[in-house]
mmCIF file of C-alpha atoms in Angstrom:
data_model
loop_
_atom_site.group_PDB
_atom_site.id
_atom_site.type_symbol
_atom_site.label_atom_id
_atom_site.label_comp_id
_atom_site.label_asym_id
_atom_site.label_seq_id
_atom_site.Cartn_x
_atom_site.Cartn_y
_atom_site.Cartn_z
ATOM 1 C CA MET A 1 -47.916 -58.327 -2.895
ATOM 2 C CA LYS A 2 -49.279 -54.795 -2.748
ATOM 3 C CA ALA A 3 -48.018 -51.537 -4.174
ATOM 4 C CA MET A 4 -48.986 -47.917 -4.666
ATOM 5 C CA ILE A 5 -48.316 -45.663 -7.649
ATOM 6 C CA LEU A 6 -48.450 -41.940 -6.945
ATOM 7 C CA ALA A 7 -50.259 -40.330 -9.881
ATOM 8 C CA ALA A 8 -52.187 -37.355 -8.498
ATOM 9 C CA GLY A 9 -49.792 -34.497 -9.290
ATOM 10 C CA LYS A 10 -50.529 -31.756 -11.807
ATOM 11 C CA GLY A 11 -47.177 -32.116 -13.548
ATOM 12 C CA THR A 12 -46.593 -28.363 -13.727
ATOM 13 C CA ARG A 13 -42.943 -28.783 -14.709
ATOM 14 C CA VAL A 14 -43.900 -30.820 -17.781
ATOM 15 C CA ARG A 15 -46.334 -28.297 -19.203
ATOM 16 C CA PRO A 16 -47.635 -27.856 -21.871
ATOM 17 C CA ILE A 17 -47.880 -31.651 -22.217
ATOM 18 C CA THR A 18 -49.786 -31.985 -18.951
ATOM 19 C CA TYR A 19 -52.418 -29.486 -20.010
ATOM 20 C CA ILE A 20 -54.225 -32.377 -21.700
ATOM 21 C CA MET A 21 -52.725 -35.510 -20.137
ATOM 22 C CA PRO A 22 -51.560 -36.403 -16.611
ATOM 23 C CA LYS A 23 -47.830 -36.911 -16.202
ATOM 24 C CA PRO A 24 -48.024 -40.711 -15.727
ATOM 25 C CA MET A 25 -49.648 -40.940 -19.178
ATOM 26 C CA ILE A 26 -46.835 -39.134 -21.012
ATOM 27 C CA PRO A 27 -45.777 -41.527 -23.774
ATOM 28 C CA ILE A 28 -42.353 -43.088 -24.063
ATOM 29 C CA MET A 29 -42.360 -44.336 -27.656
ATOM 30 C CA GLN A 30 -46.186 -44.444 -27.699
ATOM 31 C CA LYS A 31 -46.459 -46.201 -24.329
ATOM 32 C CA PRO A 32 -47.393 -44.363 -21.094
ATOM 33 C CA VAL A 33 -44.556 -44.149 -18.590
ATOM 34 C CA MET A 34 -46.849 -45.578 -15.903
ATOM 35 C CA GLU A 35 -47.354 -48.734 -17.964
ATOM 36 C CA PHE A 36 -43.655 -49.518 -17.619
ATOM 37 C CA LEU A 37 -44.063 -49.226 -13.841
ATOM 38 C CA VAL A 38 -47.058 -51.564 -13.808
ATOM 39 C CA GLU A 39 -45.064 -54.101 -15.808
ATOM 40 C CA LEU A 40 -42.125 -53.804 -13.400
ATOM 41 C CA LEU A 41 -44.375 -54.345 -10.393
ATOM 42 C CA ARG A 42 -45.981 -57.400 -11.967
ATOM 43 C CA GLN A 43 -42.561 -58.800 -12.889
ATOM 44 C CA HIS A 44 -41.547 -58.702 -9.216
ATOM 45 C CA GLY A 45 -44.773 -60.149 -7.855
ATOM 46 C CA PHE A 46 -46.655 -56.953 -6.934
ATOM 47 C CA ASP A 47 -50.017 -57.715 -8.496
ATOM 48 C CA GLN A 48 -52.334 -55.587 -6.312
ATOM 49 C CA ILE A 49 -51.799 -51.932 -7.170
ATOM 50 C CA MET A 50 -53.564 -48.863 -5.827
ATOM 51 C CA VAL A 51 -53.252 -45.548 -7.666
ATOM 52 C CA ASN A 52 -54.163 -42.130 -6.338
ATOM 53 C CA VAL A 53 -55.469 -39.853 -9.088
ATOM 54 C CA SER A 54 -56.530 -36.227 -9.303
ATOM 55 C CA HIS A 55 -55.471 -34.108 -12.308
ATOM 56 C CA LEU A 56 -57.155 -35.527 -15.450
ATOM 57 C CA SER A 57 -57.864 -38.688 -13.494
ATOM 58 C CA GLU A 58 -60.121 -40.186 -16.148
ATOM 59 C CA GLU A 59 -57.195 -40.450 -18.573
ATOM 60 C CA ILE A 60 -55.434 -42.874 -16.224
ATOM 61 C CA GLU A 61 -58.527 -44.816 -15.158
ATOM 62 C CA ASN A 62 -59.858 -45.239 -18.698
ATOM 63 C CA TYR A 63 -56.521 -46.586 -19.916
ATOM 64 C CA PHE A 64 -55.642 -49.029 -17.144
ATOM 65 C CA ARG A 65 -59.182 -49.906 -15.974
ATOM 66 C CA ASP A 66 -58.986 -52.702 -13.389
ATOM 67 C CA GLY A 67 -55.611 -53.932 -14.612
ATOM 68 C CA GLN A 68 -56.812 -57.131 -16.270
ATOM 69 C CA LYS A 69 -55.006 -56.511 -19.548
ATOM 70 C CA PHE A 70 -51.766 -56.032 -17.586
ATOM 71 C CA ASP A 71 -52.306 -59.204 -15.519
ATOM 72 C CA VAL A 72 -52.652 -57.269 -12.245
ATOM 73 C CA GLN A 73 -55.473 -55.866 -10.128
ATOM 74 C CA MET A 74 -55.749 -52.083 -9.932
ATOM 75 C CA GLY A 75 -57.882 -49.684 -7.911
ATOM 76 C CA TYR A 76 -58.082 -45.877 -7.816
ATOM 77 C CA SER A 77 -58.511 -43.238 -5.148
ATOM 78 C CA PHE A 78 -59.753 -39.915 -6.539
ATOM 79 C CA GLU A 79 -58.613 -36.758 -4.791
ATOM 80 C CA GLY A 80 -60.847 -33.807 -5.603
ATOM 81 C CA LYS A 81 -64.459 -32.829 -6.106
ATOM 82 C CA ILE A 82 -67.096 -32.069 -8.724
ATOM 83 C CA VAL A 83 -67.677 -28.382 -9.500
ATOM 84 C CA ASN A 84 -70.403 -27.436 -12.003
ATOM 85 C CA GLY A 85 -70.376 -30.970 -13.335
ATOM 86 C CA GLU A 86 -66.603 -31.024 -13.857
ATOM 87 C CA LEU A 87 -64.030 -33.039 -11.956
ATOM 88 C CA VAL A 88 -61.635 -30.704 -10.178
ATOM 89 C CA GLY A 89 -58.476 -32.193 -8.751
ATOM 90 C CA ASP A 90 -57.417 -31.395 -5.205
ATOM 91 C CA ALA A 91 -54.443 -33.598 -4.376
ATOM 92 C CA LEU A 92 -53.826 -34.573 -0.753
ATOM 93 C CA GLY A 93 -50.054 -34.899 -1.058
ATOM 94 C CA SER A 94 -48.253 -38.206 -1.477
ATOM 95 C CA ALA A 95 -48.636 -39.336 2.151
ATOM 96 C CA GLY A 96 -52.145 -37.894 2.448
ATOM 97 C CA GLY A 97 -53.170 -39.950 -0.576
ATOM 98 C CA LEU A 98 -51.889 -43.121 1.073
ATOM 99 C CA LYS A 99 -53.741 -42.298 4.280
ATOM 100 C CA LYS A 100 -57.040 -41.715 2.482
ATOM 101 C CA ILE A 101 -56.882 -45.231 1.017
ATOM 102 C CA GLN A 102 -56.004 -46.775 4.356
ATOM 103 C CA ASP A 103 -58.759 -44.871 6.184
ATOM 104 C CA PHE A 104 -61.310 -46.081 3.645
ATOM 105 C CA SER A 105 -60.332 -49.698 4.291
ATOM 106 C CA PRO A 106 -56.990 -51.033 5.579
ATOM 107 C CA PHE A 107 -55.638 -52.167 2.209
ATOM 108 C CA PHE A 108 -51.977 -51.966 3.185
ATOM 109 C CA ASP A 109 -51.753 -54.859 5.652
ATOM 110 C CA ASP A 110 -48.162 -55.963 4.996
ATOM 111 C CA THR A 111 -44.915 -54.604 3.579
ATOM 112 C CA PHE A 112 -45.698 -52.519 0.493
ATOM 113 C CA VAL A 113 -43.910 -50.533 -2.211
ATOM 114 C CA VAL A 114 -44.615 -46.945 -3.274
ATOM 115 C CA LEU A 115 -43.474 -45.625 -6.661
ATOM 116 C CA CYS A 116 -43.768 -42.174 -8.201
ATOM 117 C CA GLY A 117 -45.589 -42.421 -11.513
ATOM 118 C CA ASP A 118 -43.141 -40.381 -13.589
ATOM 119 C CA ALA A 119 -39.914 -42.375 -13.922
ATOM 120 C CA LEU A 120 -38.512 -45.305 -15.877
ATOM 121 C CA ILE A 121 -36.698 -47.760 -13.611
ATOM 122 C CA ASP A 122 -35.266 -51.274 -13.806
ATOM 123 C CA LEU A 123 -34.887 -51.833 -10.062
ATOM 124 C CA ASP A 124 -34.892 -55.277 -8.434
ATOM 125 C CA LEU A 125 -37.805 -54.573 -6.077
ATOM 126 C CA LYS A 126 -37.604 -57.969 -4.395
ATOM 127 C CA ALA A 127 -34.007 -57.344 -3.374
ATOM 128 C CA VAL A 128 -34.944 -53.994 -1.840
ATOM 129 C CA VAL A 129 -37.841 -55.531 0.118
ATOM 130 C CA GLU A 130 -35.550 -58.268 1.458
ATOM 131 C CA TRP A 131 -33.005 -55.659 2.621
ATOM 132 C CA HIS A 132 -35.802 -53.602 4.206
ATOM 133 C CA LYS A 133 -37.068 -56.604 6.166
ATOM 134 C CA ALA A 134 -33.585 -57.635 7.251
ATOM 135 C CA LYS A 135 -33.134 -54.167 8.742
ATOM 136 C CA LYS A 136 -36.531 -54.389 10.459
ATOM 137 C CA SER A 137 -37.146 -50.994 8.928
ATOM 138 C CA LEU A 138 -40.394 -49.076 9.200
ATOM 139 C CA ALA A 139 -39.620 -47.095 6.074
ATOM 140 C CA THR A 140 -36.878 -47.470 3.477
ATOM 141 C CA VAL A 141 -35.849 -44.973 0.809
ATOM 142 C CA VAL A 142 -34.182 -46.246 -2.352
ATOM 143 C CA MET A 143 -31.285 -43.966 -3.221
ATOM 144 C CA LYS A 144 -29.139 -43.550 -6.281
ATOM 145 C CA THR A 145 -25.604 -42.236 -6.242
ATOM 146 C CA VAL A 146 -25.034 -39.365 -8.676
ATOM 147 C CA PRO A 147 -21.942 -37.296 -9.515
ATOM 148 C CA LYS A 148 -21.347 -34.563 -6.954
ATOM 149 C CA GLU A 149 -21.955 -31.810 -9.488
ATOM 150 C CA GLU A 150 -25.541 -33.044 -10.057
ATOM 151 C CA VAL A 151 -26.777 -33.045 -6.456
ATOM 152 C CA SER A 152 -28.320 -29.562 -6.652
ATOM 153 C CA SER A 153 -31.096 -30.952 -8.881
ATOM 154 C CA TYR A 154 -32.305 -33.493 -6.332
ATOM 155 C CA GLY A 155 -33.266 -34.208 -2.751
ATOM 156 C CA VAL A 156 -30.157 -35.493 -0.976
ATOM 157 C CA VAL A 157 -30.317 -38.232 1.680
ATOM 158 C CA VAL A 158 -27.848 -38.204 4.583
ATOM 159 C CA THR A 159 -27.269 -41.530 6.376
ATOM 160 C CA ASP A 160 -24.917 -43.055 8.910
ATOM 161 C CA ASP A 161 -22.642 -45.987 8.109
ATOM 162 C CA ASP A 162 -25.466 -48.465 8.814
ATOM 163 C CA GLY A 163 -27.838 -46.819 6.350
ATOM 164 C CA ARG A 164 -29.996 -45.140 8.991
ATOM 165 C CA ILE A 165 -31.342 -41.807 7.764
ATOM 166 C CA LEU A 166 -30.107 -38.793 9.676
ATOM 167 C CA ASP A 167 -31.257 -35.890 7.528
ATOM 168 C CA PHE A 168 -32.436 -34.634 4.140
ATOM 169 C CA GLN A 169 -31.252 -31.722 2.027
ATOM 170 C CA GLU A 170 -33.560 -30.360 -0.659
ATOM 171 C CA LYS A 171 -31.527 -29.407 -3.745
ATOM 172 C CA PRO A 172 -28.451 -28.227 -1.856
ATOM 173 C CA SER A 173 -25.576 -26.456 -3.548
ATOM 174 C CA VAL A 174 -22.618 -28.660 -4.462
ATOM 175 C CA GLU A 175 -20.614 -27.081 -1.634
ATOM 176 C CA GLU A 176 -23.336 -27.643 0.986
ATOM 177 C CA ALA A 177 -24.296 -31.194 -0.007
ATOM 178 C CA ARG A 178 -23.468 -33.713 2.712
ATOM 179 C CA SER A 179 -23.948 -36.690 0.419
ATOM 180 C CA ASN A 180 -24.253 -37.521 -3.254
ATOM 181 C CA ASN A 181 -27.009 -40.081 -2.648
ATOM 182 C CA ILE A 182 -30.372 -38.823 -3.895
ATOM 183 C CA ASN A 183 -33.988 -39.747 -3.174
ATOM 184 C CA THR A 184 -35.489 -41.551 -6.179
ATOM 185 C CA GLY A 185 -39.101 -41.490 -4.960
ATOM 186 C CA ILE A 186 -39.116 -45.256 -4.446
ATOM 187 C CA TYR A 187 -40.144 -46.357 -0.946
ATOM 188 C CA ILE A 188 -40.791 -49.506 1.075
ATOM 189 C CA PHE A 189 -43.184 -49.128 4.023
ATOM 190 C CA GLU A 190 -44.671 -51.189 6.813
ATOM 191 C CA PRO A 191 -48.380 -50.638 7.662
ATOM 192 C CA GLU A 192 -47.347 -48.980 10.939
ATOM 193 C CA ILE A 193 -46.256 -45.987 8.857
ATOM 194 C CA PHE A 194 -49.860 -44.760 8.997
ATOM 195 C CA ASN A 195 -49.421 -43.989 12.703
ATOM 196 C CA TYR A 196 -47.302 -41.031 11.541
ATOM 197 C CA ILE A 197 -49.712 -39.688 8.907
ATOM 198 C CA PRO A 198 -52.726 -37.538 9.906
ATOM 199 C CA SER A 199 -56.135 -38.132 8.327
ATOM 200 C CA GLY A 200 -57.860 -35.657 6.035
ATOM 201 C CA GLU A 201 -54.868 -33.365 5.612
ATOM 202 C CA GLN A 202 -52.459 -32.526 2.846
ATOM 203 C CA PHE A 203 -49.333 -34.382 3.850
ATOM 204 C CA ASP A 204 -46.245 -35.054 1.778
ATOM 205 C CA ILE A 205 -43.929 -38.053 2.062
ATOM 206 C CA GLY A 206 -40.703 -36.146 1.599
ATOM 207 C CA GLY A 207 -41.597 -32.801 3.148
ATOM 208 C CA ASP A 208 -43.760 -33.910 6.092
ATOM 209 C CA LEU A 209 -43.566 -37.641 6.838
ATOM 210 C CA PHE A 210 -39.824 -38.183 6.585
ATOM 211 C CA PRO A 211 -38.796 -35.318 8.922
ATOM 212 C CA LYS A 212 -41.320 -36.717 11.406
ATOM 213 C CA LEU A 213 -39.690 -40.148 11.237
ATOM 214 C CA VAL A 214 -36.236 -38.681 11.804
ATOM 215 C CA GLU A 215 -37.485 -36.645 14.763
ATOM 216 C CA ALA A 216 -39.145 -39.708 16.283
ATOM 217 C CA ASN A 217 -35.941 -41.742 15.833
ATOM 218 C CA ALA A 218 -37.996 -44.390 14.017
ATOM 219 C CA PRO A 219 -36.256 -47.311 12.257
ATOM 220 C CA PHE A 220 -35.848 -45.384 9.015
ATOM 221 C CA TYR A 221 -33.236 -46.492 6.487
ATOM 222 C CA ALA A 222 -31.987 -45.866 2.965
ATOM 223 C CA ILE A 223 -30.191 -48.109 0.531
ATOM 224 C CA ALA A 224 -28.175 -47.020 -2.499
ATOM 225 C CA MET A 225 -28.899 -49.308 -5.432
ATOM 226 C CA ASP A 226 -27.203 -49.617 -8.806
ATOM 227 C CA PHE A 227 -30.086 -49.356 -11.256
ATOM 228 C CA GLN A 228 -31.283 -47.212 -14.116
ATOM 229 C CA TRP A 229 -33.546 -44.366 -13.060
ATOM 230 C CA VAL A 230 -34.823 -42.011 -15.729
ATOM 231 C CA ASP A 231 -36.859 -39.177 -14.259
ATOM 232 C CA ILE A 232 -39.219 -37.295 -16.600
ATOM 233 C CA GLY A 233 -40.206 -34.676 -14.061
ATOM 234 C CA LYS A 234 -39.353 -31.779 -16.384
ATOM 235 C CA VAL A 235 -39.579 -31.124 -20.132
ATOM 236 C CA PRO A 236 -35.776 -31.353 -20.626
ATOM 237 C CA ASP A 237 -35.804 -34.719 -18.829
ATOM 238 C CA TYR A 238 -38.507 -36.006 -21.148
ATOM 239 C CA TRP A 239 -36.745 -34.771 -24.275
ATOM 240 C CA GLN A 240 -33.525 -36.469 -23.139
ATOM 241 C CA ALA A 241 -35.356 -39.695 -22.263
ATOM 242 C CA ILE A 242 -36.691 -40.002 -25.824
ATOM 243 C CA GLN A 243 -33.220 -39.285 -27.200
ATOM 244 C CA ASP A 244 -31.751 -42.011 -24.995
ATOM 245 C CA VAL A 245 -34.432 -44.568 -25.917
ATOM 246 C CA LEU A 246 -33.751 -44.029 -29.608
ATOM 247 C CA MET A 247 -30.011 -44.454 -28.997
ATOM 248 C CA GLY A 248 -30.594 -47.701 -27.092
ATOM 249 C CA LYS A 249 -29.383 -46.343 -23.759
ATOM 250 C CA ILE A 250 -32.449 -47.178 -21.643
ATOM 251 C CA ASN A 251 -32.971 -50.708 -20.389
ATOM 252 C CA ASN A 252 -36.239 -52.520 -21.052
ATOM 253 C CA VAL A 253 -37.507 -49.883 -23.508
ATOM 254 C CA LYS A 254 -37.301 -50.807 -27.164
ATOM 255 C CA VAL A 255 -38.053 -48.740 -30.223
ATOM 256 C CA PRO A 256 -41.342 -50.154 -31.571
ATOM 257 C CA GLY A 257 -42.308 -50.886 -35.157
ATOM 258 C CA TYR A 258 -40.279 -52.307 -38.019
ATOM 259 C CA GLU A 259 -36.684 -51.434 -38.863
ATOM 260 C CA VAL A 260 -37.121 -50.570 -42.545
ATOM 261 C CA LYS A 261 -33.574 -49.237 -42.898
ATOM 262 C CA PRO A 262 -30.648 -49.278 -40.455
ATOM 263 C CA GLY A 263 -31.705 -47.167 -37.482
ATOM 264 C CA ILE A 264 -35.048 -46.176 -39.040
ATOM 265 C CA PHE A 265 -38.171 -47.690 -37.486
ATOM 266 C CA THR A 266 -41.771 -47.229 -38.593
ATOM 267 C CA GLY A 267 -45.256 -48.121 -37.501
ATOM 268 C CA LEU A 268 -47.884 -49.430 -39.880
ATOM 269 C CA ASN A 269 -48.560 -47.974 -43.317
ATOM 270 C CA VAL A 270 -46.170 -45.034 -43.302
ATOM 271 C CA CYS A 271 -46.320 -43.062 -46.559
ATOM 272 C CA VAL A 272 -42.823 -42.116 -47.723
ATOM 273 C CA ASN A 273 -40.713 -42.389 -50.866
ATOM 274 C CA TRP A 274 -37.417 -43.464 -49.324
ATOM 275 C CA ASP A 275 -35.437 -42.458 -52.421
ATOM 276 C CA LYS A 276 -36.597 -38.838 -52.188
ATOM 277 C CA VAL A 277 -36.120 -38.067 -48.497
ATOM 278 C CA ASP A 278 -32.990 -37.564 -46.393
ATOM 279 C CA ILE A 279 -33.414 -39.481 -43.139
ATOM 280 C CA THR A 280 -30.532 -40.266 -40.788
ATOM 281 C CA GLY A 281 -31.311 -42.536 -37.836
ATOM 282 C CA PRO A 282 -32.057 -43.269 -35.173
ATOM 283 C CA VAL A 283 -35.576 -42.233 -36.119
ATOM 284 C CA TYR A 284 -39.032 -43.568 -35.292
ATOM 285 C CA ILE A 285 -42.002 -42.695 -37.532
ATOM 286 C CA GLY A 286 -45.456 -43.615 -36.251
ATOM 287 C CA ALA A 287 -48.223 -45.394 -38.152
ATOM 288 C CA MET A 288 -50.157 -43.554 -40.879
ATOM 289 C CA THR A 289 -47.649 -40.702 -41.001
ATOM 290 C CA GLN A 290 -46.814 -39.094 -44.337
ATOM 291 C CA ILE A 291 -43.327 -37.782 -45.118
ATOM 292 C CA GLU A 292 -43.281 -35.734 -48.328
ATOM 293 C CA ASP A 293 -40.439 -35.678 -50.849
ATOM 294 C CA GLY A 294 -37.499 -33.460 -49.942
ATOM 295 C CA VAL A 295 -37.969 -33.667 -46.171
ATOM 296 C CA LYS A 296 -34.835 -33.971 -44.050
ATOM 297 C CA ILE A 297 -34.940 -35.788 -40.692
ATOM 298 C CA VAL A 298 -31.905 -36.238 -38.444
ATOM 299 C CA GLY A 299 -32.030 -38.499 -35.415
ATOM 300 C CA PRO A 300 -32.473 -39.094 -32.640
ATOM 301 C CA THR A 301 -35.990 -38.030 -33.620
ATOM 302 C CA MET A 302 -39.420 -39.426 -32.841
ATOM 303 C CA ILE A 303 -42.400 -38.579 -35.039
ATOM 304 C CA GLY A 304 -45.724 -39.779 -33.711
ATOM 305 C CA PRO A 305 -48.549 -41.462 -35.617
ATOM 306 C CA ASN A 306 -50.824 -39.678 -38.089
ATOM 307 C CA CYS A 307 -48.422 -36.810 -38.707
ATOM 308 C CA HIS A 308 -47.795 -34.992 -41.995
ATOM 309 C CA ILE A 309 -44.302 -33.635 -42.635
ATOM 310 C CA SER A 310 -44.448 -31.392 -45.701
ATOM 311 C CA THR A 311 -41.791 -30.610 -48.300
ATOM 312 C CA GLY A 312 -39.488 -27.911 -46.965
ATOM 313 C CA ALA A 313 -39.532 -29.171 -43.380
ATOM 314 C CA ASP A 314 -36.317 -30.158 -41.595
ATOM 315 C CA VAL A 315 -36.479 -31.967 -38.256
ATOM 316 C CA GLU A 316 -33.387 -32.669 -36.141
ATOM 317 C CA ARG A 317 -33.196 -34.321 -32.714
ATOM 318 C CA SER A 318 -36.818 -33.558 -31.960
ATOM 319 C CA VAL A 319 -39.985 -35.144 -30.578
ATOM 320 C CA ILE A 320 -43.157 -34.647 -32.628
ATOM 321 C CA PHE A 321 -46.433 -35.749 -31.064
ATOM 322 C CA GLU A 322 -49.277 -37.382 -32.977
ATOM 323 C CA TYR A 323 -51.422 -35.515 -35.519
ATOM 324 C CA SER A 324 -48.849 -32.791 -36.102
ATOM 325 C CA ARG A 325 -48.507 -31.190 -39.539
ATOM 326 C CA LEU A 326 -45.179 -29.467 -40.137
ATOM 327 C CA SER A 327 -44.947 -27.059 -43.048
ATOM 328 C CA ASP A 328 -41.920 -24.978 -44.105
ATOM 329 C CA VAL A 329 -40.231 -25.152 -40.696
ATOM 330 C CA HIS A 330 -36.762 -26.036 -39.391
ATOM 331 C CA LEU A 331 -36.842 -27.714 -35.966
ATOM 332 C CA VAL A 332 -33.716 -28.513 -33.976
ATOM 333 C CA ASP A 333 -33.833 -29.920 -30.429
ATOM 334 C CA LYS A 334 -37.556 -29.243 -30.152
ATOM 335 C CA LEU A 335 -40.701 -30.896 -28.825
ATOM 336 C CA VAL A 336 -43.919 -30.205 -30.746
ATOM 337 C CA PHE A 337 -47.156 -30.763 -28.890
ATOM 338 C CA GLY A 338 -50.473 -29.403 -30.153
ATOM 339 C CA ARG A 339 -50.207 -25.628 -30.500
ATOM 340 C CA TYR A 340 -46.920 -25.530 -28.611
ATOM 341 C CA CYS A 341 -43.304 -25.836 -29.614
ATOM 342 C CA VAL A 342 -40.907 -26.396 -26.708
ATOM 343 C CA ASP A 343 -37.142 -26.425 -26.872
ATOM 344 C CA LYS A 344 -35.001 -28.916 -25.000
ATOM 345 C CA THR A 345 -34.486 -26.477 -22.108
ATOM 346 C CA GLY A 346 -38.243 -26.273 -21.509
ATOM 347 C CA ALA A 347 -38.798 -22.808 -22.994
ATOM 348 C CA THR A 348 -42.251 -22.760 -24.625
ATOM 349 C CA ILE A 349 -43.469 -20.933 -27.718
ATOM 350 C CA ASP A 350 -47.227 -20.454 -28.054
ATOM 351 C CA LEU A 351 -47.536 -20.769 -31.810
ATOM 352 C CA GLN A 352 -50.800 -18.841 -31.998
ATOM 353 C CA ALA A 353 -49.484 -15.980 -29.916
ATOM 354 C CA ALA A 354 -46.312 -15.853 -32.013
ATOM 355 C CA ALA A 355 -48.267 -15.966 -35.298
ATOM 356 C CA LEU A 356 -46.422 -19.143 -36.263
ATOM 357 C CA ASP A 357 -49.421 -21.446 -36.137
ATOM 358 C CA TRP A 358 -49.417 -21.782 -39.931
ATOM 359 C CA LEU A 359 -46.088 -23.633 -39.629
ATOM 360 C CA ILE A 360 -47.248 -26.282 -37.163
ATOM 361 C CA THR A 361 -50.882 -27.380 -37.261
ATOM 362 C CA ASP A 362 -53.135 -30.341 -36.545
ATOM 363 C CA ALA A 363 -52.907 -32.898 -39.336
ATOM 364 C CA ARG A 364 -56.658 -33.542 -39.036
ATOM 365 C CA HIS A 365 -57.423 -30.025 -40.293
ATOM 366 C CA PRO A 366 -57.546 -29.341 -44.057
ATOM 367 C CA ASN A 367 -54.112 -28.409 -45.339
ATOM 368 C CA ASN A 368 -54.964 -24.836 -46.287
ATOM 369 C CA ALA A 369 -52.634 -22.991 -43.925
ATOM 370 C CA VAL A 370 -50.644 -20.233 -45.615
ATOM 371 C CA PRO A 371 -48.050 -17.823 -44.258
ATOM 372 C CA PRO A 372 -49.405 -14.463 -43.117
ATOM 373 C CA LEU A 373 -48.956 -11.510 -45.458
#
């Protein structure tokens, strides 16, 4: 069966991470979030996968290639152009990206699934497809029911008693929300959906295609499913996702490495004197990372590979990306990525601009950073 992963967005709400990697490549315990989606599709029999790419497209294509190592077939549709020898992304919108593929050659010739490339899910895709076909639906939206007080963070789907979609509300207030079923960005389509999508235009699934289907009174349905859906659309979402993985709250995502002490997992060849550090799990420490004597780490915390945590550093409930060197710094509820330190609300500190770059550096540089006078 055939599927599409939407991977062309710039990921502006997950900056600064997406300055150097596309959102689908953001790692969940050292594994790109999109890889979990590919595995889910394969598990449910979707072994022909198209991916639209734009922002930092080569990162996705170079990792997944043609899908052989994941036991699927994968192809890519680039949205953008070359300017002065550089690839410049110019995304066509989620529906426009689908249409470009279909205009090139009619790949989608039967019922197909569309997934956004920035969420962890454990959905039974086969069950959704069966429901979609039983309804003789042209398009089906997979919904998730959330507490009423959370609806203002999502797109709300309004249906009748038979599941037919009547309307959408984009991030309504709690008082205005007509439903507490939200759009998860998981869709089932029939090939006839392309009759509603113009060629060569920016066209969005949620903002453009779906209102058109409602207006046309097309057979357009939604189903609320009980499944785990972990969105990493924003920095706080990502920080919380890592916390939840370490605490064992996310299905199908395990902490990698070896459990060297209760709740403490490591990759290969970690350099640490366990008798001279204070580490409280759950904690993951990546391969070839050095933890100096006297360091304190409180979980849930993830420290990536090839890091160097120096004496005097305290790290609590934080996410530290690879090749980070932490000097005399106390981090609580933070995400460290390159020259940036981001708190769990998404507020970013540019370490160079704040003259704090001697505290957090690249572990590949000589360790000669000293505090400014």
